[in-house]
Amino acid sequence: MSDPAANLATRCVHAGDRLDPRGAIHTPLYNHSTFGFTSTAALLDVVEGRAQGSLYTRYGLNPTIRSIEEKLASIEGGEAAWVFASGMAAESATFLAHCRSGDEIVCLGDVYGGTFELLADNLPRLGIRTTFLLGSELDRLDAVMSERTRILFFETPTNPNMEVFDIAALASKARERGALTVVDNTFASPVNQNPLALGADLVVHSTTKYLGGHSDLTGGVVVGSTKLLEPIWTWRKNLGQMMAPEVAFLLARSVRTLVVRVQAQNITAARIASRLEQHPRVLKVNYPGLPSFAGHELARRQMKGFGGMISVVLHGDAASTAAAVDRLRLFSIGASLGGVESLVTQPITTTHHGLTAEERARRGIVDSLVRLSCGLEDVEDLWSDLEQALD
Ligand SMILES: *Cc1c(COP(=O)(O)O)cnc(C)c1O
């Protein structure tokens, strides 16, 4: 159904979709837990891998699931993809499949709070230890990587300071040291950045964010080579982390419009970021598209668009910042991102609430930092809302 050479928007619409025998225009929702066979031989052909077919949904052998996996593999440029019940499920299965007791992970920069907790608290109980390095400590990367380092993990741009990491350079260093590079591409989305094309081994997404795009589903995916995905399959199956078929169907619906949504969000965020930079109440704007931003040159090289996420440091303290946030009407106060509705959050109250004051200071997460996820509302309406809240 899809030509792998087609451009991204075409693949978003068509990749993985099967014209249904009854003529439905794209893959139907097979909301079934199990599938029947006409003979034992036919069942064994699927169980023993001689034939592709549907068997049982928790295994991922369901046409609606396989269809969205082909679509996601195609748009991220990987051989295959496995979907999961959440982004955290995709990450945890990836770490468990590729690390065992005694192995090490190196994690760069700021990462999603759940990822931090998984790496810092959960995995050490299984003997898998993580070394965390800030972006300002990259000169120590060589020293902290050992022959036990299996995975170099990072997000780019990061949450909430939008720090940009050089995927190609880091992936080549990891490869030299025998480690896999796993990139969380949730913030950029495949429209703005393709880590596999830059040398990363595996890409994970919380499909809850841009890929889902409508704040109405929770899911995750890991994309890469069939060789690296293979060991992840049994972890997903036996931890029971499968995405529900209804969610897979909804996600495919969303991915068909991914390019138009993200391109509109890129434009809106760029306009808002440059206006915020001129505003007297604003101390600093973190947006990879701004020439004044530290990661701008690198972002220009490795990203095709700069995304819909902005963070802003205001003049003021925690209370005056919360008051400005509370005056916003169109931006809802919420912890997620990537949907059609614009969202705002003060990271010290949500994503980084659990960190100590010292740890926040070390990470540059100040009290007056505000993170914006630009939705699909009219840019002038969003700007008016920000202006009235700041004035
Ligand atoms: C939300 C998020 C996750 C976790 O995804 P869930 O779908 O909530 O499990 C991981 N990484 C990033 C960058 C996120 O924004």
XYZ file of C-alpha atoms and ligand atoms in Angstrom:
406
model
C 0.000 0.000 0.000
C 2.898 2.379 0.474
C 6.014 3.314 -1.401
C 8.950 3.652 1.007
C 10.413 6.348 -1.250
C 7.304 8.516 -0.919
C 7.606 11.774 1.000
C 6.704 11.952 4.675
C 3.173 13.344 4.388
C 2.274 10.598 1.899
C 3.675 7.919 4.198
C 1.780 9.392 7.153
C -1.451 8.917 5.198
C -0.793 5.600 3.451
C 2.027 3.573 5.020
C 0.827 0.416 6.708
C -2.761 0.920 5.630
C -4.500 -1.979 3.997
C -7.479 -1.600 1.728
C -10.051 -3.782 3.412
C -11.787 -6.533 1.349
C -15.097 -4.759 1.970
C -13.682 -1.522 0.613
C -13.095 0.427 3.826
C -10.603 3.130 2.845
C -8.074 2.253 5.529
C -7.308 -0.516 8.020
C -10.408 -1.348 10.079
C -10.453 -1.648 13.833
C -10.051 -5.322 14.700
C -11.088 -5.009 18.289
C -10.497 -8.703 18.924
C -8.373 -10.428 21.526
C -8.050 -13.630 19.491
C -8.275 -14.958 15.922
C -9.587 -18.281 14.587
C -8.010 -20.759 12.159
C -9.479 -23.208 9.663
C -6.938 -25.934 10.522
C -4.271 -26.843 13.033
C -1.707 -26.642 10.231
C -2.724 -23.045 9.493
C -2.426 -22.146 13.175
C 1.024 -23.778 13.412
C 2.183 -21.833 10.353
C 1.578 -18.598 12.275
C 2.804 -19.868 15.657
C 6.023 -21.193 14.085
C 6.569 -18.085 11.965
C 6.136 -19.631 8.483
C 3.157 -17.417 7.709
C 2.269 -13.920 8.796
C -1.110 -13.853 10.400
C -3.192 -12.758 13.314
C -3.196 -14.856 16.448
C -3.566 -13.037 19.747
C -3.609 -9.307 20.454
C -1.277 -9.245 23.463
C 1.434 -10.691 21.159
C 0.875 -7.822 18.728
C -0.449 -10.273 16.122
C -3.538 -8.211 15.289
C -4.065 -6.437 11.916
C -4.855 -3.028 13.447
C -1.713 -3.195 15.588
C 0.498 -4.419 12.725
C -0.852 -1.664 10.498
C 0.044 1.218 12.842
C 3.443 -0.382 13.481
C 4.199 -0.359 9.741
C 3.088 3.269 9.540
C 5.272 4.341 12.476
C 8.301 2.361 11.217
C 7.919 4.038 7.839
C 7.667 7.612 9.142
C 10.615 7.220 11.531
C 12.693 5.430 8.844
C 13.142 2.137 10.718
C 12.794 -1.463 9.549
C 10.109 -2.159 12.129
C 8.303 -0.747 15.163
C 6.605 -2.145 18.246
C 3.788 -0.197 19.866
C 3.111 -0.167 23.597
C 0.443 0.878 26.085
C 2.489 4.010 26.949
C 5.780 5.749 26.308
C 7.083 4.456 29.641
C 6.170 0.883 28.606
C 8.205 1.302 25.401
C 11.193 2.644 27.323
C 11.115 0.046 30.094
C 10.864 -2.892 27.658
C 13.752 -1.453 25.621
C 16.012 -1.113 28.669
C 15.056 -4.553 30.025
C 15.623 -6.275 26.698
C 19.036 -4.724 26.050
C 20.509 -4.650 29.577
C 21.020 -7.306 32.209
C 22.307 -7.246 35.768
C 25.735 -5.598 35.865
C 25.147 -3.548 32.720
C 25.163 0.238 32.675
C 23.232 3.019 30.969
C 24.456 6.574 30.455
C 21.691 9.162 30.383
C 22.373 12.690 29.117
C 20.677 15.937 30.032
C 17.201 16.411 31.391
C 14.808 13.563 30.781
C 11.123 13.024 31.388
C 10.374 12.534 35.110
C 9.133 8.957 34.638
C 12.264 8.041 32.695
C 14.410 9.504 35.462
C 12.574 7.481 38.108
C 12.818 4.264 36.050
C 16.564 4.710 35.556
C 17.388 6.092 39.009
C 15.094 3.960 41.232
C 13.597 0.946 39.441
C 16.365 -0.479 37.261
C 19.094 -0.375 39.964
C 17.015 -2.965 41.890
C 17.676 -5.318 38.952
C 21.400 -4.497 38.947
C 21.194 -2.068 36.000
C 22.864 1.215 36.953
C 22.623 4.573 35.198
C 25.108 7.421 35.203
C 23.459 10.810 34.617
C 25.460 13.545 32.894
C 24.251 17.078 32.326
C 24.787 18.720 28.947
C 27.501 20.836 30.574
C 29.342 17.645 31.618
C 29.659 16.018 28.177
C 33.444 16.204 28.456
C 33.147 13.392 31.041
C 31.292 11.060 28.666
C 34.386 9.075 27.686
C 35.353 8.624 31.312
C 31.929 7.400 32.477
C 31.423 4.927 29.619
C 32.802 1.481 30.389
C 32.738 -1.913 28.702
C 29.541 -2.537 30.691
C 27.781 0.471 29.104
C 25.029 -0.936 26.894
C 22.930 2.158 26.183
C 23.491 5.880 25.704
C 20.078 7.469 26.212
C 18.929 11.045 25.697
C 16.117 13.320 24.571
C 16.689 16.196 22.158
C 15.384 18.856 22.505
C 15.151 18.221 26.247
C 12.427 19.025 28.731
C 12.150 21.788 29.894
C 15.252 23.727 28.837
C 15.125 22.636 25.170
C 18.793 21.660 25.197
C 19.892 20.201 21.843
C 22.266 17.212 21.647
C 24.312 16.224 18.588
C 22.749 12.879 17.639
C 25.289 11.972 14.929
C 28.333 12.754 17.076
C 26.991 10.988 20.167
C 25.827 7.927 18.218
C 29.228 7.557 16.608
C 30.966 7.824 19.999
C 28.585 5.225 21.488
C 29.187 2.865 18.574
C 32.972 3.127 19.077
C 32.423 2.105 22.690
C 30.085 -0.783 21.811
C 26.923 0.864 23.181
C 23.545 1.442 21.542
C 22.187 4.962 21.135
C 18.523 5.268 22.096
C 16.871 8.650 21.465
C 13.528 9.781 22.872
C 12.175 11.741 19.886
C 8.861 12.706 21.529
C 9.466 16.490 21.587
C 10.620 16.814 17.961
C 8.316 14.210 16.332
C 9.371 12.483 13.079
C 8.329 15.617 11.169
C 11.150 17.653 12.678
C 13.854 15.082 13.352
C 14.776 11.505 12.380
C 17.393 10.172 14.819
C 17.805 6.832 12.958
C 18.957 8.690 9.843
C 21.554 10.470 12.024
C 22.961 7.187 13.361
C 20.839 6.386 16.426
C 20.054 2.679 16.894
C 16.577 2.921 18.406
C 14.008 5.703 18.709
C 11.296 5.797 21.366
C 8.229 8.016 21.475
C 5.451 8.715 23.859
C 2.736 8.567 21.187
C 0.568 10.234 23.821
C 2.073 13.551 22.633
C 2.557 14.729 19.004
C 1.844 11.397 17.301
C -1.515 11.104 19.085
C -1.868 14.867 18.963
C -5.383 15.228 20.384
C -4.870 14.564 24.122
C -7.153 11.529 23.822
C -4.849 8.517 23.838
C -1.914 7.036 25.765
C 0.680 4.985 23.920
C 4.322 4.439 23.064
C 6.535 3.029 20.329
C 10.087 1.886 19.734
C 11.448 1.965 16.175
C 14.667 0.539 14.708
C 16.196 -2.505 13.020
C 14.470 -5.880 13.239
C 17.616 -7.239 14.900
C 17.453 -4.765 17.784
C 13.668 -4.951 18.067
C 13.565 -8.736 18.236
C 14.631 -9.111 21.888
C 12.128 -6.412 22.934
C 9.193 -8.440 21.591
C 9.068 -11.083 24.325
C 9.415 -8.449 27.058
C 6.417 -6.587 25.696
C 4.480 -9.836 25.340
C 5.245 -11.167 28.808
C 5.038 -7.896 30.694
C 1.676 -7.483 28.926
C 2.463 -3.974 27.684
C 0.454 -4.092 24.449
C -1.397 -1.084 23.080
C -5.145 -1.714 22.817
C -6.501 -2.072 19.232
C -8.884 0.901 19.768
C -5.878 3.035 20.651
C -3.914 1.768 17.636
C -6.832 2.726 15.379
C -7.076 6.187 16.977
C -3.319 6.653 16.682
C -3.384 5.785 12.962
C -6.171 8.363 12.548
C -3.913 10.944 14.201
C -0.723 10.107 12.324
C -2.487 10.726 8.997
C -2.581 14.453 9.889
C 0.791 14.592 11.668
C 2.622 16.689 9.079
C 0.012 19.449 8.828
C -0.391 19.594 12.601
C 3.307 19.748 13.443
C 4.129 22.205 10.672
C 1.402 24.546 11.947
C 2.687 24.152 15.508
C 6.254 24.906 14.317
C 5.076 28.185 12.759
C 3.021 29.224 15.779
C 5.811 28.438 18.247
C 8.400 30.322 16.179
C 6.199 33.451 16.118
C 5.414 33.275 19.813
C 9.045 32.621 20.765
C 10.329 35.665 18.879
C 7.604 37.924 20.319
C 8.248 36.634 23.851
C 11.917 37.464 23.398
C 10.960 41.143 22.943
C 8.637 41.236 25.977
C 9.889 43.247 28.993
C 8.624 40.651 31.529
C 10.692 37.907 29.853
C 14.272 37.193 30.908
C 15.053 34.336 28.527
C 13.356 32.236 25.836
C 14.483 28.668 25.179
C 13.472 27.752 21.629
C 15.781 25.955 19.173
C 14.537 28.155 16.315
C 15.769 31.412 17.870
C 19.179 32.568 16.576
C 19.939 33.728 20.155
C 19.474 30.192 21.541
C 22.631 28.243 22.403
C 21.593 25.109 20.496
C 20.364 26.942 17.407
C 23.191 26.101 14.969
C 23.109 22.412 15.898
C 19.314 22.368 15.681
C 19.518 23.884 12.178
C 21.812 21.044 11.138
C 19.883 18.115 12.581
C 16.256 19.273 12.694
C 13.875 20.019 9.816
C 11.664 22.192 12.015
C 12.053 23.519 15.542
C 8.904 22.149 17.155
C 5.954 23.458 19.110
C 7.566 23.544 22.570
C 8.972 26.709 24.156
C 10.197 27.438 27.642
C 10.462 30.931 29.075
C 12.172 32.368 32.143
C 10.155 35.307 33.481
C 11.361 38.175 35.636
C 9.878 37.282 39.009
C 9.575 34.558 41.620
C 7.575 31.336 41.923
C 4.443 33.158 43.118
C 4.379 35.912 40.482
C 5.069 33.275 37.799
C 2.188 31.125 39.064
C -0.017 34.250 39.019
C 0.879 34.906 35.351
C 0.180 31.259 34.499
C -3.163 31.475 36.325
C -4.192 34.518 34.244
C -3.876 32.520 30.992
C -7.235 31.601 29.472
C -6.453 29.808 26.205
C -3.390 27.939 27.473
C -4.734 25.342 29.915
C -2.580 24.443 32.892
C -1.552 20.861 32.181
C 1.422 18.532 32.242
C 1.256 16.961 28.795
C 2.157 18.374 25.378
C 1.770 17.984 21.644
C -2.033 18.189 21.418
C -4.272 20.566 19.486
C -4.977 22.496 22.711
C -2.217 24.802 23.942
C -0.911 23.904 27.384
C 1.205 25.677 29.969
C 3.079 24.324 32.954
C 5.495 25.700 35.527
C 7.990 22.763 35.665
C 8.621 23.171 39.423
C 4.933 22.335 40.000
C 4.675 19.306 37.685
C 7.421 17.617 35.686
C 10.235 18.585 38.090
C 8.231 18.828 41.318
C 9.970 15.780 42.797
C 13.520 17.187 42.496
C 15.301 18.796 45.450
C 16.020 22.532 45.308
C 19.743 21.806 44.788
C 19.053 19.374 41.945
C 16.762 21.912 40.269
C 19.398 24.617 40.594
C 22.042 22.286 39.128
C 19.711 21.617 36.173
C 18.814 25.269 35.623
C 15.139 24.672 36.427
C 14.337 28.000 38.032
C 11.107 28.956 39.836
C 10.105 31.434 37.117
C 10.461 28.900 34.275
C 7.272 28.299 32.270
C 6.852 25.684 29.550
C 4.434 26.216 26.666
C 3.071 23.586 24.292
C 1.649 25.474 21.304
C -1.535 23.928 19.951
C -3.513 24.618 16.801
C -5.429 27.717 17.933
C -4.939 30.949 15.979
C -1.521 32.423 16.753
C -2.909 35.949 17.338
C -5.382 34.630 19.901
C -2.590 32.765 21.680
C -0.397 35.865 21.657
C -3.189 38.085 23.049
C -3.652 35.571 25.850
C 0.072 35.609 26.699
C 0.229 39.410 26.550
C -2.703 39.910 28.940
C -1.222 37.333 31.342
C 2.232 38.970 31.327
C 1.126 42.607 31.512
C 5.280 11.931 28.180
C 6.683 11.548 27.898
C 7.155 10.248 28.158
C 6.289 9.198 28.817
O 5.222 8.848 28.000
P 3.822 8.218 28.549
O 3.078 7.983 27.291
O 3.202 9.206 29.469
O 4.206 6.953 29.246
C 8.457 9.951 27.823
N 9.274 10.877 27.263
C 8.859 12.127 27.015
C 9.801 13.097 26.387
C 7.552 12.515 27.320
O 7.156 13.765 27.071
